[in-house]
Amino acid sequence: MDKKTLLKLQITATKVRKNIVEQVFSASSGHPGGSLSSADVFTALYFNEMNIDPTNPKKSDRDRFVLSKGHCAPGLYATLAERGYFPVSDLKGFRNINSYLQGHPSMKDVPGVDMSTGSLGQGISAAVGMAISGKIYNEDYRVYSLLGDGELEEGQVWEAMMSAAHYKLDNLMAFVDNNGLQIDGKISDIMNPDDIESKFKAFNWNVIVLEDGNDMAAIVATFEQAKACKGKPTMVILHTIKGKGVSYMEDDYGWHGKAPNQEERDLAIKELDEKLVELKGEQHG
Amino acid sequence: MAKKIATRQAYGDALAEFGIDKNIVVLDADLSKSTKTDNFKQVYPERFVNMGIAEANMMSVAAGIATTGKTVFASTFAIFAAGRACEQVRNSICYPKLNVKIGATHAGISVGEDGASHQMIEDIANMKTIPNMSVISPADAVETRAAVKAAIDYNGPVYLRLGRLGVPVIFDKDTYVFEWGKGVMISDGTDVTLIATGLMVHLAMEAATILKEDGISARVINIHTIKPIDKDIIIKACKDTGAIVTAEEHNVVNGLGSSVTDVTSQHYPIPVKMVGVEDKFGKSGKPELLLEEYGLTAINIADKAKQAIAMKK
Ligand SMILES: Cc1ncc(C[n+]2csc(CCOP(=O)(O)OP(=O)(O)O)c2C)c(N)n1
Ligand SMILES: [Mg+2]
């Protein structure tokens, strides 16, 4: 990927991060940590990869995305808004009784949301369903899904792994936001599913590991690798930092589902604005 | 205004208090700070087991621990306890009648901003329909503490329905006595009976005050044990007042209301009106605003009371 495209994507991801903070702040509730760690993969999917049309969100041959870790709705909504599915200004209604932006993704309320999620472990199964349908009806859309590393503790995830490999769903590509944290603490302390790389391989998936899962260029490169692999679904393990981009939220499980106060919001926006200035400088430099 | 405490808070505090009983083991599924089982963990870490985000597994594991003679509390949000793991609760816990207490927090739409996916309005229905299961839905912090103690003393499966939102403390800690399967008459009346559970109890009390201003005398009954239901107190209400309104933060389909009509229709048919969620999903919003929008209010209870009275033959 050329430098120009990369910078554009990085700038978009930074704007997505700002709008994650703004949503959770204005709602005084929501999940910033996992939304921030996923901002790069959301951006790569919606701005560089997926065949979609924001003016026609339901077009039948579109690529699909299922946010299996539905609590990261602020990340998805910020991305959809940035991509033009609905006005960015609507984001401030997030979680409000008068807004369509439900606390967890709702496909019947929010344009661009392909599946209602929020109960962990179910979204990836729905993604398998979309991919199976694509196979049966010879449609060439692709299906993408994002899971949390805590979410992998749900048995249903492994039922989905089994069925996707069994039906050779090479039209399915999933990502794990491997940020190492869940609600009660570190994954390694609460319930450790490691070694996940070997487990996905044992379930007969094509597995790609990104040591830096917030590296935009590396994420973008995985799309072609996935398409090149025939007869197997692809899983990308993204080693990310929860809260990425907001210094005081980084790698702190306390920020899983907590909203910043005014002062904290201001600090976060300041840091992200500085990042934007830096990226724009590079763009013009 | 009475002090407000969430019943989940009282639940966690009660586990920490009664956890001195070495026979008690507490499980959670990565929500211990929200369900407040963390309060128990702080005191008895050796008898706390975090099962991770795997509720179905947790319920059957709880059953397994109970087979070794222990009293097990298994906690998560109501949507996952009575929804996702419903069949494990039925087959692993209720069928063998094992000593597992399910501490299900975040019941009802007062969960608020998380929205419909997390607002459990079918749990009373799912749980009461399983043989061997008892269903307890406390109205305040004092009753919750007493219910936890009663659940420990009772040998068998119990579903404890608890809330996220702070609710007024109604009862007096020093005098309150929890009687398994018995309704509690909070105030007497002659024209209509308001039968409520959970956070609707304080709203039913408010409704009685509203009705009194209109010259209507309403009896208020708190049903903390939805199953087994207190038939006697319901039949007596039919005889004494001739009309009933039920109030619950649950789907009107198969909740407290239908437990009450199961009794009235078979023993003493009279008009019954139901206040609850009208068979639709919740949504995101502030808890207080949601309760308002879904008609879970004192005013609505009072209006329904007038309708029920008008239907008397
Ligand atoms: C079935 C289910 N159980 C529990 C929850 C509550 N919950 C929401 S987020 C979360 C932790 C998720 O951790 P992880 O998947 O690692 O997400 P991330 O770190 O990316 O935010 C839990 C337990 C849920 N939404 N669904
Ligand atoms: Mg995580």
Coordinates of N, CA and C in Angstrom, one line a residue, chain A residues 86-260:
Chain A
F86 N -24.8 7.4 8.1 CA -25.7 8.4 8.8 C -24.8 9.5 9.3
P87 N -25.4 10.6 9.6 CA -24.6 11.8 10.0 C -23.8 11.6 11.3
V88 N -22.5 12.1 11.2 CA -21.7 12.0 12.4 C -22.3 12.7 13.6
S89 N -23.1 13.7 13.3 CA -23.7 14.5 14.4 C -24.8 13.6 15.2
D90 N -25.3 12.5 14.5 CA -26.2 11.6 15.2 C -25.5 10.9 16.4
L91 N -24.2 10.7 16.3 CA -23.5 9.9 17.3 C -23.7 10.4 18.7
K92 N -24.0 11.7 18.9 CA -24.1 12.2 20.2 C -25.4 11.6 20.9
G93 N -26.3 11.0 20.1 CA -27.5 10.4 20.6 C -27.3 9.0 21.1
F94 N -26.1 8.5 21.0 CA -25.8 7.1 21.4 C -26.3 6.8 22.7
R95 N -27.1 5.7 22.8 CA -27.6 5.2 24.1 C -28.7 6.0 24.7
N96 N -29.1 7.0 23.9 CA -30.2 7.9 24.4 C -31.6 7.4 24.0
I97 N -32.6 7.6 24.8 CA -33.9 7.0 24.6 C -34.5 7.5 23.3
N98 N -34.1 8.7 22.8 CA -34.7 9.2 21.6 C -33.9 8.9 20.3
S99 N -32.8 8.2 20.5 CA -31.9 7.9 19.4 C -32.1 6.5 18.9
Y100 N -31.8 6.3 17.6 CA -31.8 4.9 17.0 C -30.5 4.2 17.3
L101 N -29.5 4.9 17.9 CA -28.2 4.2 18.1 C -28.2 3.5 19.4
Q102 N -28.7 2.3 19.3 CA -28.8 1.4 20.5 C -27.5 1.1 21.2
G103 N -27.5 0.8 22.4 CA -26.3 0.4 23.2 C -25.5 -0.7 22.5
H104 N -26.2 -1.6 22.0 CA -25.5 -2.7 21.2 C -26.1 -2.7 19.8
P105 N -25.3 -3.2 18.8 CA -25.8 -3.0 17.4 C -27.1 -3.7 17.2
S106 N -28.0 -2.9 16.5 CA -29.4 -3.4 16.2 C -29.6 -3.2 14.7
M107 N -29.7 -4.3 14.0 CA -29.8 -4.3 12.5 C -31.1 -3.6 12.1
K108 N -32.1 -3.7 12.9 CA -33.4 -3.1 12.5 C -33.5 -1.6 12.8
D109 N -32.5 -1.1 13.6 CA -32.5 0.3 13.9 C -31.4 1.1 13.2
V110 N -30.2 0.5 13.0 CA -29.1 1.3 12.6 C -28.7 1.0 11.2
P111 N -28.7 1.9 10.2 CA -28.3 1.7 8.9 C -26.8 1.2 8.8
G112 N -26.6 0.1 8.1 CA -25.2 -0.4 7.9 C -24.9 -1.5 8.9
V113 N -25.7 -1.7 9.9 CA -25.5 -2.9 10.8 C -26.1 -4.1 10.2
D114 N -25.3 -5.1 10.0 CA -25.7 -6.3 9.3 C -26.3 -7.4 10.2
M115 N -26.0 -7.3 11.5 CA -26.5 -8.3 12.4 C -26.7 -7.7 13.8
S116 N -27.7 -7.9 14.5 CA -27.9 -7.5 15.9 C -27.1 -8.4 16.8
T117 N -26.3 -7.8 17.6 CA -25.4 -8.5 18.5 C -25.4 -7.9 19.9
G118 N -24.6 -8.4 20.8 CA -24.5 -7.9 22.2 C -24.3 -9.0 23.1
S119 N -24.9 -10.2 22.8 CA -24.7 -11.4 23.6 C -23.5 -12.1 23.0
L120 N -22.4 -12.2 23.7 CA -21.2 -12.6 23.1 C -21.3 -14.1 22.6
G121 N -20.6 -14.3 21.5 CA -20.5 -15.7 21.0 C -21.5 -15.9 19.9
Q122 N -22.6 -15.1 19.8 CA -23.6 -15.4 18.8 C -23.4 -14.8 17.4
G123 N -22.7 -13.7 17.4 CA -22.4 -13.0 16.2 C -21.6 -13.8 15.2
I124 N -20.6 -14.5 15.7 CA -19.8 -15.3 14.8 C -20.6 -16.4 14.2
S125 N -21.5 -17.0 14.9 CA -22.4 -18.0 14.3 C -23.3 -17.4 13.2
A126 N -23.8 -16.2 13.4 CA -24.6 -15.5 12.4 C -23.7 -15.3 11.1
A127 N -22.4 -14.9 11.4 CA -21.5 -14.7 10.2 C -21.3 -16.0 9.5
V128 N -21.2 -17.1 10.2 CA -21.1 -18.4 9.5 C -22.4 -18.7 8.7
G129 N -23.5 -18.3 9.2 CA -24.8 -18.4 8.5 C -24.8 -17.6 7.2
M130 N -24.3 -16.4 7.2 CA -24.2 -15.6 6.0 C -23.3 -16.2 5.0
A131 N -22.2 -16.8 5.5 CA -21.2 -17.4 4.6 C -21.8 -18.7 4.0
I132 N -22.5 -19.4 4.8 CA -23.1 -20.7 4.2 C -24.1 -20.3 3.2
S133 N -24.9 -19.3 3.4 CA -25.9 -18.8 2.4 C -25.2 -18.4 1.1
G134 N -24.1 -17.7 1.3 CA -23.3 -17.3 0.1 C -22.9 -18.5 -0.7
K135 N -22.5 -19.5 0.0 CA -22.0 -20.8 -0.7 C -23.2 -21.4 -1.4
I136 N -24.3 -21.6 -0.7 CA -25.4 -22.3 -1.3 C -25.9 -21.6 -2.6
Y137 N -26.0 -20.3 -2.5 CA -26.6 -19.5 -3.6 C -25.5 -18.9 -4.5
N138 N -24.3 -19.4 -4.4 CA -23.2 -19.0 -5.3 C -23.1 -17.5 -5.4
E139 N -23.2 -16.8 -4.3 CA -23.0 -15.4 -4.2 C -21.5 -15.1 -3.9
D140 N -21.0 -14.1 -4.5 CA -19.5 -13.9 -4.2 C -19.2 -12.8 -3.2
Y141 N -20.2 -12.5 -2.4 CA -19.9 -11.5 -1.3 C -19.0 -12.2 -0.3
R142 N -18.3 -11.4 0.5 CA -17.5 -12.0 1.6 C -18.1 -11.6 2.9
V143 N -17.8 -12.4 4.0 CA -18.3 -12.1 5.3 C -17.2 -11.9 6.3
Y144 N -17.3 -10.8 7.0 CA -16.2 -10.4 8.0 C -16.8 -10.4 9.4
S145 N -16.0 -10.7 10.4 CA -16.5 -10.7 11.7 C -15.4 -10.3 12.7
L146 N -15.8 -9.7 13.8 CA -14.8 -9.3 14.8 C -15.2 -9.9 16.2
L147 N -14.3 -10.6 16.8 CA -14.5 -11.2 18.1 C -13.6 -10.6 19.1
G148 N -14.0 -10.7 20.4 CA -13.1 -10.3 21.5 C -12.3 -11.5 22.0
D149 N -11.2 -11.3 22.6 CA -10.4 -12.5 23.1 C -11.2 -13.1 24.3
G150 N -11.8 -12.2 25.1 CA -12.7 -12.7 26.2 C -13.9 -13.5 25.6
E151 N -14.4 -13.0 24.5 CA -15.5 -13.7 23.9 C -15.2 -15.2 23.5
L152 N -13.9 -15.4 23.3 CA -13.5 -16.8 22.9 C -13.8 -17.8 24.0
E153 N -14.1 -17.3 25.2 CA -14.4 -18.2 26.3 C -15.8 -18.9 26.1
E154 N -16.6 -18.2 25.3 CA -18.0 -18.8 25.0 C -17.8 -20.1 24.2
G155 N -18.4 -21.1 24.6 CA -18.4 -22.4 23.9 C -18.9 -22.3 22.5
Q156 N -19.9 -21.4 22.3 CA -20.6 -21.2 21.0 C -19.6 -20.8 19.9
V157 N -18.5 -20.0 20.4 CA -17.5 -19.6 19.4 C -16.9 -20.8 18.8
W158 N -16.6 -21.8 19.6 CA -15.9 -23.0 19.0 C -16.9 -23.9 18.2
E159 N -18.1 -23.8 18.5 CA -19.1 -24.5 17.6 C -19.1 -23.8 16.3
A160 N -19.0 -22.5 16.3 CA -18.9 -21.7 15.0 C -17.7 -22.1 14.3
M161 N -16.5 -22.2 15.0 CA -15.3 -22.5 14.4 C -15.4 -23.9 13.7
M162 N -16.0 -24.8 14.4 CA -16.2 -26.2 13.8 C -17.0 -26.1 12.6
S163 N -18.1 -25.4 12.6 CA -19.0 -25.5 11.4 C -18.4 -24.7 10.2
A164 N -17.7 -23.6 10.5 CA -17.1 -22.9 9.4 C -16.0 -23.7 8.7
A165 N -15.2 -24.4 9.4 CA -14.2 -25.2 8.8 C -14.8 -26.4 8.1
H166 N -15.8 -27.0 8.7 CA -16.5 -28.2 8.1 C -17.1 -27.8 6.7
Y167 N -17.7 -26.6 6.6 CA -18.3 -26.2 5.4 C -17.3 -25.4 4.5
K168 N -16.0 -25.5 4.9 CA -15.0 -24.9 4.0 C -15.3 -23.4 3.6
L169 N -15.7 -22.6 4.6 CA -16.1 -21.3 4.3 C -15.0 -20.3 4.0
D170 N -14.4 -20.4 2.8 CA -13.3 -19.5 2.5 C -13.8 -18.1 2.2
N171 N -15.1 -17.9 2.2 CA -15.7 -16.6 2.0 C -15.9 -15.9 3.4
L172 N -15.4 -16.5 4.4 CA -15.5 -16.0 5.8 C -14.1 -15.6 6.3
M173 N -14.0 -14.4 6.8 CA -12.7 -13.9 7.5 C -13.1 -13.3 8.8
A174 N -12.4 -13.8 9.9 CA -12.7 -13.3 11.2 C -11.5 -12.7 11.8
F175 N -11.7 -11.8 12.8 CA -10.5 -11.2 13.5 C -10.8 -11.4 15.0
V176 N -9.7 -11.6 15.7 CA -9.8 -11.6 17.2 C -9.1 -10.3 17.7
D177 N -9.8 -9.5 18.4 CA -9.1 -8.3 19.0 C -8.4 -8.8 20.3
N178 N -7.2 -9.2 20.1 CA -6.5 -9.9 21.2 C -5.8 -8.9 22.2
N179 N -6.7 -8.2 22.9 CA -6.1 -7.1 23.7 C -5.7 -7.6 25.1
G180 N -6.0 -8.9 25.4 CA -5.5 -9.4 26.7 C -6.4 -9.1 27.9
L181 N -7.5 -8.4 27.7 CA -8.3 -8.0 28.8 C -9.8 -8.3 28.6
Q182 N -10.4 -8.7 29.7 CA -11.9 -8.8 29.7 C -12.4 -7.9 30.8
I183 N -13.6 -8.2 31.4 CA -14.1 -7.2 32.3 C -13.5 -7.3 33.7
D184 N -13.4 -8.5 34.2 CA -12.9 -8.7 35.6 C -11.4 -8.7 35.7
G185 N -10.7 -8.6 34.6 CA -9.2 -8.5 34.6 C -8.6 -9.0 33.4
K186 N -7.3 -9.6 33.6 CA -6.6 -10.1 32.4 C -7.2 -11.4 32.0
I187 N -7.2 -11.7 30.7 CA -7.7 -13.0 30.2 C -6.9 -14.1 30.9
S188 N -5.6 -13.9 31.0 CA -4.7 -14.9 31.5 C -5.1 -15.3 33.0
D189 N -5.7 -14.3 33.7 CA -6.1 -14.6 35.1 C -7.5 -15.1 35.2
I190 N -8.4 -14.6 34.4 CA -9.8 -14.9 34.6 C -10.2 -16.3 34.0
M191 N -9.8 -16.5 32.7 CA -10.1 -17.7 32.0 C -9.3 -17.8 30.7
N192 N -8.3 -18.6 30.8 CA -7.3 -18.5 29.7 C -7.6 -19.5 28.6
P193 N -7.9 -19.0 27.4 CA -8.1 -19.9 26.3 C -6.9 -20.2 25.5
D194 N -5.7 -19.7 25.9 CA -4.5 -19.9 25.1 C -4.1 -21.4 25.0
D195 N -3.5 -21.8 24.1 CA -2.9 -21.1 22.9 C -3.9 -21.0 21.8
I196 N -4.4 -19.8 21.6 CA -5.5 -19.7 20.6 C -5.1 -20.0 19.2
E197 N -3.8 -19.6 18.9 CA -3.3 -19.9 17.5 C -3.4 -21.3 17.2
S198 N -2.9 -22.2 18.1 CA -3.0 -23.6 17.9 C -4.4 -24.1 17.8
K199 N -5.3 -23.5 18.7 CA -6.7 -24.0 18.7 C -7.4 -23.7 17.4
F200 N -7.2 -22.5 16.9 CA -7.8 -22.2 15.6 C -7.3 -23.1 14.5
K201 N -6.0 -23.4 14.5 CA -5.4 -24.2 13.5 C -5.9 -25.6 13.7
A202 N -6.1 -26.1 14.9 CA -6.6 -27.4 15.1 C -8.1 -27.5 14.7
F203 N -8.8 -26.4 14.7 CA -10.1 -26.4 14.1 C -10.2 -26.2 12.6
N204 N -9.0 -26.3 12.0 CA -8.8 -26.3 10.6 C -9.1 -24.9 9.9
W205 N -8.7 -23.9 10.6 CA -8.8 -22.5 10.1 C -7.4 -22.1 9.5
N206 N -7.4 -21.2 8.6 CA -6.2 -20.6 8.1 C -5.9 -19.4 9.1
V207 N -4.8 -19.5 9.7 CA -4.5 -18.5 10.8 C -3.4 -17.5 10.5
I208 N -3.7 -16.3 10.7 CA -2.7 -15.2 10.5 C -2.5 -14.5 11.8
V209 N -1.3 -14.3 12.3 CA -1.0 -13.6 13.5 C -0.3 -12.2 13.2
L210 N -0.9 -11.2 13.8 CA -0.3 -9.9 13.6 C 0.3 -9.4 15.0
E211 N 1.6 -9.4 15.1 CA 2.2 -9.0 16.4 C 1.7 -7.6 16.8
D212 N 1.5 -6.7 15.8 CA 0.9 -5.4 16.1 C -0.4 -5.3 15.4
G213 N -1.4 -5.6 16.1 CA -2.8 -5.6 15.5 C -3.4 -4.2 15.4
N214 N -2.6 -3.2 15.7 CA -3.1 -1.8 15.5 C -2.3 -1.2 14.3
D215 N -1.5 -2.1 13.6 CA -0.7 -1.6 12.5 C -1.6 -1.7 11.2
M216 N -2.0 -0.5 10.7 CA -2.9 -0.4 9.6 C -2.4 -1.2 8.4
A217 N -1.2 -0.9 8.0 CA -0.7 -1.6 6.8 C -0.7 -3.1 6.9
A218 N -0.3 -3.6 8.0 CA -0.3 -5.0 8.3 C -1.7 -5.6 8.2
I219 N -2.7 -4.9 8.8 CA -4.1 -5.3 8.7 C -4.6 -5.4 7.3
V220 N -4.3 -4.4 6.5 CA -4.7 -4.3 5.1 C -4.1 -5.5 4.3
A221 N -2.9 -5.8 4.6 CA -2.3 -6.9 3.9 C -2.9 -8.3 4.1
T222 N -3.6 -8.4 5.2 CA -4.2 -9.7 5.5 C -5.4 -10.1 4.6
F223 N -6.0 -9.0 4.0 CA -7.2 -9.3 3.2 C -6.9 -10.2 2.0
E224 N -5.7 -9.8 1.3 CA -5.4 -10.6 0.1 C -4.9 -12.0 0.5
Q225 N -4.2 -12.1 1.7 CA -3.8 -13.4 2.1 C -5.0 -14.3 2.4
A226 N -6.0 -13.7 3.0 CA -7.2 -14.5 3.3 C -7.9 -15.0 2.0
K227 N -8.0 -14.1 1.0 CA -8.6 -14.5 -0.3 C -7.8 -15.5 -1.0
A228 N -6.5 -15.5 -0.8 CA -5.7 -16.5 -1.5 C -5.8 -17.9 -0.9
C229 N -6.3 -18.0 0.3 CA -6.5 -19.3 0.9 C -7.8 -19.9 0.5
K230 N -7.8 -21.0 -0.2 CA -9.0 -21.7 -0.7 C -9.4 -22.8 0.2
G231 N -10.7 -23.0 0.5 CA -11.2 -24.1 1.2 C -11.2 -24.0 2.7
K232 N -10.7 -22.9 3.2 CA -10.7 -22.7 4.7 C -11.1 -21.3 5.0
P233 N -11.8 -21.1 6.2 CA -12.0 -19.7 6.7 C -10.7 -19.2 7.2
T234 N -10.6 -17.9 7.3 CA -9.3 -17.3 7.8 C -9.6 -16.6 9.1
M235 N -8.7 -16.8 10.1 CA -8.8 -16.1 11.4 C -7.5 -15.2 11.5
V236 N -7.7 -14.0 11.8 CA -6.5 -13.1 12.0 C -6.5 -12.7 13.5
I237 N -5.4 -13.1 14.2 CA -5.3 -12.8 15.6 C -4.5 -11.4 15.7
L238 N -5.2 -10.4 16.1 CA -4.7 -9.1 16.2 C -4.2 -8.8 17.6
H239 N -2.9 -8.7 17.8 CA -2.4 -8.4 19.2 C -2.5 -6.9 19.3
T240 N -3.5 -6.4 20.0 CA -3.8 -5.0 20.1 C -3.6 -4.5 21.6
I241 N -3.8 -3.2 21.7 CA -3.8 -2.6 23.0 C -5.2 -2.1 23.3
K242 N -5.8 -2.6 24.4 CA -7.1 -2.1 24.7 C -7.0 -0.6 25.1
G243 N -7.9 0.2 24.6 CA -7.9 1.6 24.9 C -6.9 2.4 24.0
K244 N -6.4 1.7 22.9 CA -5.4 2.3 22.1 C -5.7 3.7 21.6
G245 N -4.7 4.6 21.8 CA -4.8 6.0 21.4 C -5.1 7.0 22.4
V246 N -5.6 6.5 23.6 CA -5.9 7.4 24.7 C -5.0 6.9 25.9
S247 N -4.0 7.7 26.1 CA -2.9 7.2 27.0 C -3.4 6.5 28.3
Y248 N -4.3 7.2 29.0 CA -4.7 6.7 30.3 C -5.6 5.5 30.2
M249 N -6.2 5.2 29.1 CA -7.1 4.1 28.9 C -6.3 2.8 28.5
E250 N -5.1 3.1 28.0 CA -4.4 1.9 27.4 C -4.0 0.8 28.4
D251 N -4.4 -0.4 28.0 CA -4.1 -1.6 28.7 C -4.6 -1.6 30.2
D252 N -5.7 -0.9 30.4 CA -6.3 -0.9 31.7 C -7.8 -1.4 31.6
Y253 N -8.0 -2.5 32.3 CA -9.4 -3.1 32.1 C -10.4 -2.3 32.8
G254 N -10.0 -1.4 33.6 CA -11.0 -0.4 34.2 C -11.7 0.4 33.2
W255 N -11.2 0.5 32.0 CA -11.8 1.3 31.0 C -12.6 0.4 30.0
H256 N -12.9 -0.8 30.4 CA -13.7 -1.7 29.5 C -15.1 -1.0 29.3
G257 N -15.7 -0.7 30.3 CA -17.1 -0.2 30.2 C -17.4 1.0 31.0
K258 N -16.5 2.0 31.0 CA -16.6 3.1 31.8 C -16.5 4.4 30.9
A259 N -17.3 5.4 31.2 CA -17.3 6.6 30.4 C -16.4 7.6 31.1
P260 N -15.6 8.4 30.3 CA -14.8 9.4 30.8 C -15.6 10.6 31.3

